[in-house]
PDB file of N, CA, C and O in Angstrom:
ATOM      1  N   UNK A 930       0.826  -1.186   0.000  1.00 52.00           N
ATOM      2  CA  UNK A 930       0.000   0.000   0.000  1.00 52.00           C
ATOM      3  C   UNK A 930       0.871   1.250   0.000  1.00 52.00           C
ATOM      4  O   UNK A 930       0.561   2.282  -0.596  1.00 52.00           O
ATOM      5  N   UNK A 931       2.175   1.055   0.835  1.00 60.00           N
ATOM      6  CA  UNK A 931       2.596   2.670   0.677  1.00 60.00           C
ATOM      7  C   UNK A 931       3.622   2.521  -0.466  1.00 60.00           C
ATOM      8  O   UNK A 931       4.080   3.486  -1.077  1.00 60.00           O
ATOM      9  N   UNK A 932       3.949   1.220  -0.709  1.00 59.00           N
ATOM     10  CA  UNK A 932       4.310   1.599  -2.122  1.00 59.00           C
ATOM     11  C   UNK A 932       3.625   2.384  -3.565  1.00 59.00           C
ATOM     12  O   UNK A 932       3.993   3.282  -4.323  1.00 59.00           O
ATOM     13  N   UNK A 933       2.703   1.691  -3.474  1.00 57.00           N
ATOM     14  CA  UNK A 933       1.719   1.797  -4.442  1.00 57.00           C
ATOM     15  C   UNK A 933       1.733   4.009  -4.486  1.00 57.00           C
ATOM     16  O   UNK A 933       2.144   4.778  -5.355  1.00 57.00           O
ATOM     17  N   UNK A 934       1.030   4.289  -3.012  1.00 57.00           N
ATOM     18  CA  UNK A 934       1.353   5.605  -2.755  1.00 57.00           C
ATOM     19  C   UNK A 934       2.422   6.791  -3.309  1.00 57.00           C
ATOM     20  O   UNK A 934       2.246   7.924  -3.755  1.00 57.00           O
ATOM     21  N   UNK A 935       3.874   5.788  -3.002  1.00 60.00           N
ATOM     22  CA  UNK A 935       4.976   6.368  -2.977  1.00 60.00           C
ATOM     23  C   UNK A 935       5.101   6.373  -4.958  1.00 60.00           C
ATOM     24  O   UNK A 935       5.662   7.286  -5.564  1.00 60.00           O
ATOM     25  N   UNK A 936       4.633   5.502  -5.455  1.00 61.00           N
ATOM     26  CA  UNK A 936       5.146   5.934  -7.195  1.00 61.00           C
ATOM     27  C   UNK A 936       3.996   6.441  -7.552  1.00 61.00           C
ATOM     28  O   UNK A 936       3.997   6.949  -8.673  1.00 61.00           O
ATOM     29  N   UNK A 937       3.164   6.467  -7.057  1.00 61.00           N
ATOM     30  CA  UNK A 937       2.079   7.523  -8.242  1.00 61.00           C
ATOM     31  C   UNK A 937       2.475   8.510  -7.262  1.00 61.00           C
ATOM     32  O   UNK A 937       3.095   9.184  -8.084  1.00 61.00           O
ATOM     33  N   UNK A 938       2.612   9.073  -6.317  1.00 67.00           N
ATOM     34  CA  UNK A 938       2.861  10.599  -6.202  1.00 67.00           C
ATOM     35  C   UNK A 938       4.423  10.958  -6.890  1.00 67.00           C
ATOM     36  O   UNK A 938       4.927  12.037  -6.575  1.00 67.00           O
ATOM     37  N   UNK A 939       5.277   9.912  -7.958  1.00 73.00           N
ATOM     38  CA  UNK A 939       5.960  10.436  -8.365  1.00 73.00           C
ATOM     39  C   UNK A 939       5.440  10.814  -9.801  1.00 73.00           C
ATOM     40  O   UNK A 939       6.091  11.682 -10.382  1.00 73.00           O
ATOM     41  N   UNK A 940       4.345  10.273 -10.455  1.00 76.00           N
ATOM     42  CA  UNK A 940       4.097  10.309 -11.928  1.00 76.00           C
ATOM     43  C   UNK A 940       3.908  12.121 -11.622  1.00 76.00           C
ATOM     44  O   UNK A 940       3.411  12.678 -10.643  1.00 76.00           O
ATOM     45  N   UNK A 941       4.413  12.619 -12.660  1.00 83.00           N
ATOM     46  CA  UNK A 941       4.727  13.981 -12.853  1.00 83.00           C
ATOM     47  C   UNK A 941       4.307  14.750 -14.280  1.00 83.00           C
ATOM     48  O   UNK A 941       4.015  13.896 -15.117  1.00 83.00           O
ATOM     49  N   UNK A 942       4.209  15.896 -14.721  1.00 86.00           N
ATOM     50  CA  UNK A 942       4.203  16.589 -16.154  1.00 86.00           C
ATOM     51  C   UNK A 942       4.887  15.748 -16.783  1.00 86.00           C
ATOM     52  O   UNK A 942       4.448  15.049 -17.695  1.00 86.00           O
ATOM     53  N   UNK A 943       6.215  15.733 -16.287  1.00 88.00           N
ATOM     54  CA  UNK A 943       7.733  15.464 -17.202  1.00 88.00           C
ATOM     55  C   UNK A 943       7.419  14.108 -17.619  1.00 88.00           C
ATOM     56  O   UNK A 943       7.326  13.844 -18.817  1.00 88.00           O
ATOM     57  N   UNK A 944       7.179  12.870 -16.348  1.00 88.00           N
ATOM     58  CA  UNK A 944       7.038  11.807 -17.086  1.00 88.00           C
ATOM     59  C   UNK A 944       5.922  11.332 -17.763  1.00 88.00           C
ATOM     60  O   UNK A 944       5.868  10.264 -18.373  1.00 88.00           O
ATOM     61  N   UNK A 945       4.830  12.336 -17.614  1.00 86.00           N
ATOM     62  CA  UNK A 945       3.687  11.626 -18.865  1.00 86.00           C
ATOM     63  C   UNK A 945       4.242  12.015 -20.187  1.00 86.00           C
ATOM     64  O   UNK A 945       4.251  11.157 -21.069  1.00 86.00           O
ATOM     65  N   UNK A 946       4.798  13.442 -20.485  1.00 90.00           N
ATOM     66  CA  UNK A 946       5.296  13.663 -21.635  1.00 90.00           C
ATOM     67  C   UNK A 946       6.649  13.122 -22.316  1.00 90.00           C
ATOM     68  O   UNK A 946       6.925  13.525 -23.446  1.00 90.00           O
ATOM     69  N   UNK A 947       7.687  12.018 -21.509  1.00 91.00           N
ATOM     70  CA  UNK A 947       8.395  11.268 -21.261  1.00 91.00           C
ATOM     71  C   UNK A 947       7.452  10.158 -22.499  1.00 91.00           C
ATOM     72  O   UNK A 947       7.450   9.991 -23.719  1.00 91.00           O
ATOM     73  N   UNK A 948       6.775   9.634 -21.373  1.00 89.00           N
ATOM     74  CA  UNK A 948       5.877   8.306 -21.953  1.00 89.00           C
ATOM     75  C   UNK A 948       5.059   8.684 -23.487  1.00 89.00           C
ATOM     76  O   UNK A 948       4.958   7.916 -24.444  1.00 89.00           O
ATOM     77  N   UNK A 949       4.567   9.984 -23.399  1.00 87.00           N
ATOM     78  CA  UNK A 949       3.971  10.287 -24.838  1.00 87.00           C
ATOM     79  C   UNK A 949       4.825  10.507 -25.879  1.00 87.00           C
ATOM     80  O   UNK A 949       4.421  10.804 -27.003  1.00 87.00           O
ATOM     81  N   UNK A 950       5.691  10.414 -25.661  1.00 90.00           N
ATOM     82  CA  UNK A 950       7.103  10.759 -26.676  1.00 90.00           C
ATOM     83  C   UNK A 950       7.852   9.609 -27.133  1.00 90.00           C
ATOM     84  O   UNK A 950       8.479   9.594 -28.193  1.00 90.00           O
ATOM     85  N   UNK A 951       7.774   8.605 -26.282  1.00 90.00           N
ATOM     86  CA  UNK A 951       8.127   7.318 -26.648  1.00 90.00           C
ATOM     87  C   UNK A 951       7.165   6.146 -27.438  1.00 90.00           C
ATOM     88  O   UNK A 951       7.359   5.302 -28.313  1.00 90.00           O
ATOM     89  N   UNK A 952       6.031   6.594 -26.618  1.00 87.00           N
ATOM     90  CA  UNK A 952       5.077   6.184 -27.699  1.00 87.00           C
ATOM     91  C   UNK A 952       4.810   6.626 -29.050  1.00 87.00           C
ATOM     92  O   UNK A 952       4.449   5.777 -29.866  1.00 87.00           O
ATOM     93  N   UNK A 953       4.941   7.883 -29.418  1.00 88.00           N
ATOM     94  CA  UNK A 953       4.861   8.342 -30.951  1.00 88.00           C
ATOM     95  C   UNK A 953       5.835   7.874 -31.242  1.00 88.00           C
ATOM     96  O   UNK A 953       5.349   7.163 -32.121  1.00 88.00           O
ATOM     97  N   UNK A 954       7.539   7.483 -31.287  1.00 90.00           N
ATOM     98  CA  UNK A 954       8.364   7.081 -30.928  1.00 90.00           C
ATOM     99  C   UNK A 954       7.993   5.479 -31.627  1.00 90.00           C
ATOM    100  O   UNK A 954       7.810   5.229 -32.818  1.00 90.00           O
ATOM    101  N   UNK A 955       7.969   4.844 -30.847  1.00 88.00           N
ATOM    102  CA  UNK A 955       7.509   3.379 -31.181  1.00 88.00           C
ATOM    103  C   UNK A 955       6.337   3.409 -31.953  1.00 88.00           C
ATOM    104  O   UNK A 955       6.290   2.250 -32.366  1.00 88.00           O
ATOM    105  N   UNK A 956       5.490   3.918 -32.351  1.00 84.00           N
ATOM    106  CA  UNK A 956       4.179   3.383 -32.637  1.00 84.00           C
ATOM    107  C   UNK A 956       4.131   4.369 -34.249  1.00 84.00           C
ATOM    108  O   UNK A 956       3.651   3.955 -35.304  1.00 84.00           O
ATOM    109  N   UNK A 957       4.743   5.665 -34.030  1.00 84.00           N
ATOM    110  CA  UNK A 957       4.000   6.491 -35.118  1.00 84.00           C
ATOM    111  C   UNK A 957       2.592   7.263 -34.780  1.00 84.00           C
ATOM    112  O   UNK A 957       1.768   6.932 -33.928  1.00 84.00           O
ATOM    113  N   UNK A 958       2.535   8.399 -35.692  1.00 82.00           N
ATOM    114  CA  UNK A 958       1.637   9.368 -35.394  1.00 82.00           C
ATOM    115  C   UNK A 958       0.292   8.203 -36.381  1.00 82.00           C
ATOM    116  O   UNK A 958      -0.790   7.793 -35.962  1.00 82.00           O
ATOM    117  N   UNK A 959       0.794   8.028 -37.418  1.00 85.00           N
ATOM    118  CA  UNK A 959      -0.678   7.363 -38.078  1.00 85.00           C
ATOM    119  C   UNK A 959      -1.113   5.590 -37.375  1.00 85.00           C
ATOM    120  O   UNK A 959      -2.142   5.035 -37.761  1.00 85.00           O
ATOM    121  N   UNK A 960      -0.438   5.105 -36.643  1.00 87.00           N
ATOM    122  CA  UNK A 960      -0.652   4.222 -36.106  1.00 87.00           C
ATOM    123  C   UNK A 960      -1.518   4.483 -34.699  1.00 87.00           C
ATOM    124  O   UNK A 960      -2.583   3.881 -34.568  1.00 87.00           O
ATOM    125  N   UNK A 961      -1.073   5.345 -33.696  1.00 84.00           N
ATOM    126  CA  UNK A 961      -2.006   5.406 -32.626  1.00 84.00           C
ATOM    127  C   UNK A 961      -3.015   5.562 -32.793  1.00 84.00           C
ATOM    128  O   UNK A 961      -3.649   4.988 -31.907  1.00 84.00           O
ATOM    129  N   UNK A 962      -3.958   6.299 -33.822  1.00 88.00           N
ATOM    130  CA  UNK A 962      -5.122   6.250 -33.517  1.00 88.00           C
ATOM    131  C   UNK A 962      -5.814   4.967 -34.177  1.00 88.00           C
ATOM    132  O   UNK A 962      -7.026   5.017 -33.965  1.00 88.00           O
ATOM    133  N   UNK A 963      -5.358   3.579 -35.074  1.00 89.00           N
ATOM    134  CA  UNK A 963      -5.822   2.552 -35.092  1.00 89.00           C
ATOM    135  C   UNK A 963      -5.563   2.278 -33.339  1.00 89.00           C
ATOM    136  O   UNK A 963      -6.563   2.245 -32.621  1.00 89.00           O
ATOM    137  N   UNK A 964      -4.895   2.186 -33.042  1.00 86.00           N
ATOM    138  CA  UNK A 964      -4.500   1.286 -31.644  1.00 86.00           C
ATOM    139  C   UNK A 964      -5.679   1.810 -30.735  1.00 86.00           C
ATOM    140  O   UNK A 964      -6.349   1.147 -29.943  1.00 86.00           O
ATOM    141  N   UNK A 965      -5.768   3.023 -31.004  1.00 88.00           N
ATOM    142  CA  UNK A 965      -6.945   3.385 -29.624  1.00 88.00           C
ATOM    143  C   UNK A 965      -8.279   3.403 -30.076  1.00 88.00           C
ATOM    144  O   UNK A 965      -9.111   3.605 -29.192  1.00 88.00           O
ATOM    145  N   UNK A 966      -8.882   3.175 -31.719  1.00 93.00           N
ATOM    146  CA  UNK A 966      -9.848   2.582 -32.065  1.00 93.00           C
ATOM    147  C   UNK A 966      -9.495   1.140 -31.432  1.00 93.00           C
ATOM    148  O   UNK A 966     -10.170   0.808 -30.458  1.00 93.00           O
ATOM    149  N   UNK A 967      -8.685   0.417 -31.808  1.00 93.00           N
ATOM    150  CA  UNK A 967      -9.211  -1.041 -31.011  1.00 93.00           C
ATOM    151  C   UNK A 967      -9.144  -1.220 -29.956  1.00 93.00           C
ATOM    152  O   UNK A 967      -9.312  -2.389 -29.608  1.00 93.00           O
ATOM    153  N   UNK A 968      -8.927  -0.399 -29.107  1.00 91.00           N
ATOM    154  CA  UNK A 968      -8.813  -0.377 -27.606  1.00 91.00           C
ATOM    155  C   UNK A 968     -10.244  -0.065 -26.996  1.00 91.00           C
ATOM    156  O   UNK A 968     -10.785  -0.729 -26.113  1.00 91.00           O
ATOM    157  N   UNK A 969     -10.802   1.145 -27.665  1.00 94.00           N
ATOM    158  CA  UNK A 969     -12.118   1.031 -27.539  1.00 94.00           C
ATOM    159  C   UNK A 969     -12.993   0.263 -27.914  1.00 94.00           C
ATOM    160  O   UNK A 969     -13.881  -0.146 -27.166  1.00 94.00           O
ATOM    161  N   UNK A 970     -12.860  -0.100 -29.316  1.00 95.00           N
ATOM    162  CA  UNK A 970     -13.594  -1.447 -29.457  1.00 95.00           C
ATOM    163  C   UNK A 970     -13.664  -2.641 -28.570  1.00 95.00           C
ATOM    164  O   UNK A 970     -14.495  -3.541 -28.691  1.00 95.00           O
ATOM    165  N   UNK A 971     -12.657  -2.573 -27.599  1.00 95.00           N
ATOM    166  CA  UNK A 971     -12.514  -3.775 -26.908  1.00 95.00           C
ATOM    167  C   UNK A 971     -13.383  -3.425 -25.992  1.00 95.00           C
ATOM    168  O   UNK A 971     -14.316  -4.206 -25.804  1.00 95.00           O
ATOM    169  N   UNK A 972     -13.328  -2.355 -25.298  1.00 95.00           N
ATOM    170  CA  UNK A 972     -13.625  -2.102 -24.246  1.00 95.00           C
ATOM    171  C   UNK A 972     -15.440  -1.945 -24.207  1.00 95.00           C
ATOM    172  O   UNK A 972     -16.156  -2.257 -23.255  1.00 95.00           O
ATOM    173  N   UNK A 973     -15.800  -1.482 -25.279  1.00 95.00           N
ATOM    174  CA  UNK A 973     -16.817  -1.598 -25.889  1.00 95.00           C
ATOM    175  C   UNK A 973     -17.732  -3.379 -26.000  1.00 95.00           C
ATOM    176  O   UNK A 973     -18.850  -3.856 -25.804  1.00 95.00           O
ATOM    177  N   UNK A 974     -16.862  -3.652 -26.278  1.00 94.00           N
ATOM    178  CA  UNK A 974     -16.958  -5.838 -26.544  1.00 94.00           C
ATOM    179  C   UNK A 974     -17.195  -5.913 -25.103  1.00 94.00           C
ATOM    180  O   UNK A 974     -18.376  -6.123 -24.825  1.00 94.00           O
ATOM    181  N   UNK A 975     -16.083  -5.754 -23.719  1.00 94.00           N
ATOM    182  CA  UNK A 975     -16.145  -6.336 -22.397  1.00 94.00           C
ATOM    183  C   UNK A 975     -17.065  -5.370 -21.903  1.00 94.00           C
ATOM    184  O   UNK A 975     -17.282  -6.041 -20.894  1.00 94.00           O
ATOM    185  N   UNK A 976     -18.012  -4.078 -21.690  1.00 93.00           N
ATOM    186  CA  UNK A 976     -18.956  -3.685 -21.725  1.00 93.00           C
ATOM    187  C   UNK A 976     -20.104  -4.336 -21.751  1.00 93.00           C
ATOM    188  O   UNK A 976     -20.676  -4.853 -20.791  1.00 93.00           O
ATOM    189  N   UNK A 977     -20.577  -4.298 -23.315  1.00 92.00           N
ATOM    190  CA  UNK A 977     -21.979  -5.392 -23.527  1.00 92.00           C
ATOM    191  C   UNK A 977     -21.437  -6.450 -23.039  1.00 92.00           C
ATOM    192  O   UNK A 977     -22.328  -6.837 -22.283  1.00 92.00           O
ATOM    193  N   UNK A 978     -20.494  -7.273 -22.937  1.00 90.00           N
ATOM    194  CA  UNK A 978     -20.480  -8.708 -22.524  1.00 90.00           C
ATOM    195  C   UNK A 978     -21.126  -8.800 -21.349  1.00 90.00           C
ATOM    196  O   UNK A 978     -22.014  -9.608 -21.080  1.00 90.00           O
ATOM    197  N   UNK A 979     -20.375  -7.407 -20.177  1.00 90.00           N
ATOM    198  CA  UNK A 979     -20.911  -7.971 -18.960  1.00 90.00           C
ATOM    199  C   UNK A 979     -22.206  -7.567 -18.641  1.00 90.00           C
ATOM    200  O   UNK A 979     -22.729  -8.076 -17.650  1.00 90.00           O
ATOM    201  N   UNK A 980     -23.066  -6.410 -19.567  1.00 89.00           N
ATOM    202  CA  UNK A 980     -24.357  -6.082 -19.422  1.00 89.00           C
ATOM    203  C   UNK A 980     -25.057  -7.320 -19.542  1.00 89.00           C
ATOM    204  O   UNK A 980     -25.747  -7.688 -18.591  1.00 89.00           O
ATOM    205  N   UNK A 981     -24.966  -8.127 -20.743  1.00 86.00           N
ATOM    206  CA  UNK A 981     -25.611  -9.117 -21.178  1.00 86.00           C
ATOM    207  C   UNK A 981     -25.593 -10.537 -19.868  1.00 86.00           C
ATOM    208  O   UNK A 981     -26.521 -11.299 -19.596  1.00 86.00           O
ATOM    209  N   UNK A 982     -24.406 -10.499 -19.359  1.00 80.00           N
ATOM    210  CA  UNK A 982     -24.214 -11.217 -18.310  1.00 80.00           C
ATOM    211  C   UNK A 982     -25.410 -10.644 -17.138  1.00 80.00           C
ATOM    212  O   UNK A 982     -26.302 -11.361 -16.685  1.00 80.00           O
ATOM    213  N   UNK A 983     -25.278  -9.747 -16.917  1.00 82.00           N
ATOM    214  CA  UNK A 983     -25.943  -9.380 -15.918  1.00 82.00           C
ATOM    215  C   UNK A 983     -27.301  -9.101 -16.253  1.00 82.00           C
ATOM    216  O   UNK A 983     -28.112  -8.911 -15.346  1.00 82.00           O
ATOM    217  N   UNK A 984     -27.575  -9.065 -17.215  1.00 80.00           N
ATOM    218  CA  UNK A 984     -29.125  -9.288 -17.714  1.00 80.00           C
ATOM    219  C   UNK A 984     -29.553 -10.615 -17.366  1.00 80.00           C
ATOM    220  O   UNK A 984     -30.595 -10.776 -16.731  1.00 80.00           O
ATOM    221  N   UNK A 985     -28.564 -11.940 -17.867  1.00 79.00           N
ATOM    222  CA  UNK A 985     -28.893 -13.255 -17.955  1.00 79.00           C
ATOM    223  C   UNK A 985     -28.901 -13.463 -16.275  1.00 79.00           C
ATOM    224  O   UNK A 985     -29.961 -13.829 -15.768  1.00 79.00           O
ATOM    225  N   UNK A 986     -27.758 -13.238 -15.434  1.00 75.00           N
ATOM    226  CA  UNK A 986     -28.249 -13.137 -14.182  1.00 75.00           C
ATOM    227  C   UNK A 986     -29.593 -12.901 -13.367  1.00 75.00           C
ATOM    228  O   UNK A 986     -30.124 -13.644 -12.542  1.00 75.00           O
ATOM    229  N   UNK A 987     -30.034 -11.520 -13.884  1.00 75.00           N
ATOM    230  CA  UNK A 987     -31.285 -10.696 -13.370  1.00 75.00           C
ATOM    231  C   UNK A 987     -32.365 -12.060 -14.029  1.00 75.00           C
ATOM    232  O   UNK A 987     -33.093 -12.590 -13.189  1.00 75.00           O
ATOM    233  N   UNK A 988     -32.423 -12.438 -15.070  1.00 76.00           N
ATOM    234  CA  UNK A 988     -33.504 -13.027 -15.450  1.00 76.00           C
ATOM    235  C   UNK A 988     -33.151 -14.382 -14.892  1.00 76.00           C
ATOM    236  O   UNK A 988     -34.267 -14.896 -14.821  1.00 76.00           O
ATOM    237  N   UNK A 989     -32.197 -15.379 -14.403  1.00 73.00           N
ATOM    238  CA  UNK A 989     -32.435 -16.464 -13.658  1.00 73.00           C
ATOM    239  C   UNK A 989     -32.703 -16.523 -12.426  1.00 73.00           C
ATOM    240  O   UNK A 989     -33.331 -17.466 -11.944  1.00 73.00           O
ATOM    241  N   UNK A 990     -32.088 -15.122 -11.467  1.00 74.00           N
ATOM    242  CA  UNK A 990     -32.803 -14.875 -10.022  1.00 74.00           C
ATOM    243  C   UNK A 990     -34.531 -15.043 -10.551  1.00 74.00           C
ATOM    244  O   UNK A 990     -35.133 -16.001 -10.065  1.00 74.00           O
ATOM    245  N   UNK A 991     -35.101 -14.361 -11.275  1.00 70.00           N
ATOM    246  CA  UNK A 991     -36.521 -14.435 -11.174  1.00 70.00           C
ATOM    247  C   UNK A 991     -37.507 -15.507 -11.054  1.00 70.00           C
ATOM    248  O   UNK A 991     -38.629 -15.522 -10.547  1.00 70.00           O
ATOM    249  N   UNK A 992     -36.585 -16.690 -11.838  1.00 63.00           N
ATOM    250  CA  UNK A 992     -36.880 -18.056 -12.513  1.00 63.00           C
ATOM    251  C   UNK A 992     -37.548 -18.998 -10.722  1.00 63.00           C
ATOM    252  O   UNK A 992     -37.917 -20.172 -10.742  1.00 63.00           O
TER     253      UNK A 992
END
């Protein structure tokens, strides 16, 4: 726990723009935004999945 504490009160300006720089870096300017379309798409997929789950739930409590 006070680890956990102790490195996010170090994430800073410097190192997000650190990390965004390495990523254009590795990835390219025309590549990130495929990557974060499928990132949302995913997230989008595990979304309805678990609505649908929890629909199928709600309707076997009733049963």
């Amino acid at each position: 726990m006070i680890a956990s504490n102790i490195f996010l009160g170090m994430v800073g300006p410097w190192q997000i723009a650190i990390v965004v720089v390495l990523v254009l870096l590795l990835f390219g300017g025309k590549k990130i935004p495929e990557l974060m379309r499928g990132l949302g798409s995913g997230i989008k997929e595990f979304k309805d999945a678990t609505k649908e789950d929890e629909e199928s739930n709600k309707i076997e409590e009733k049963k």
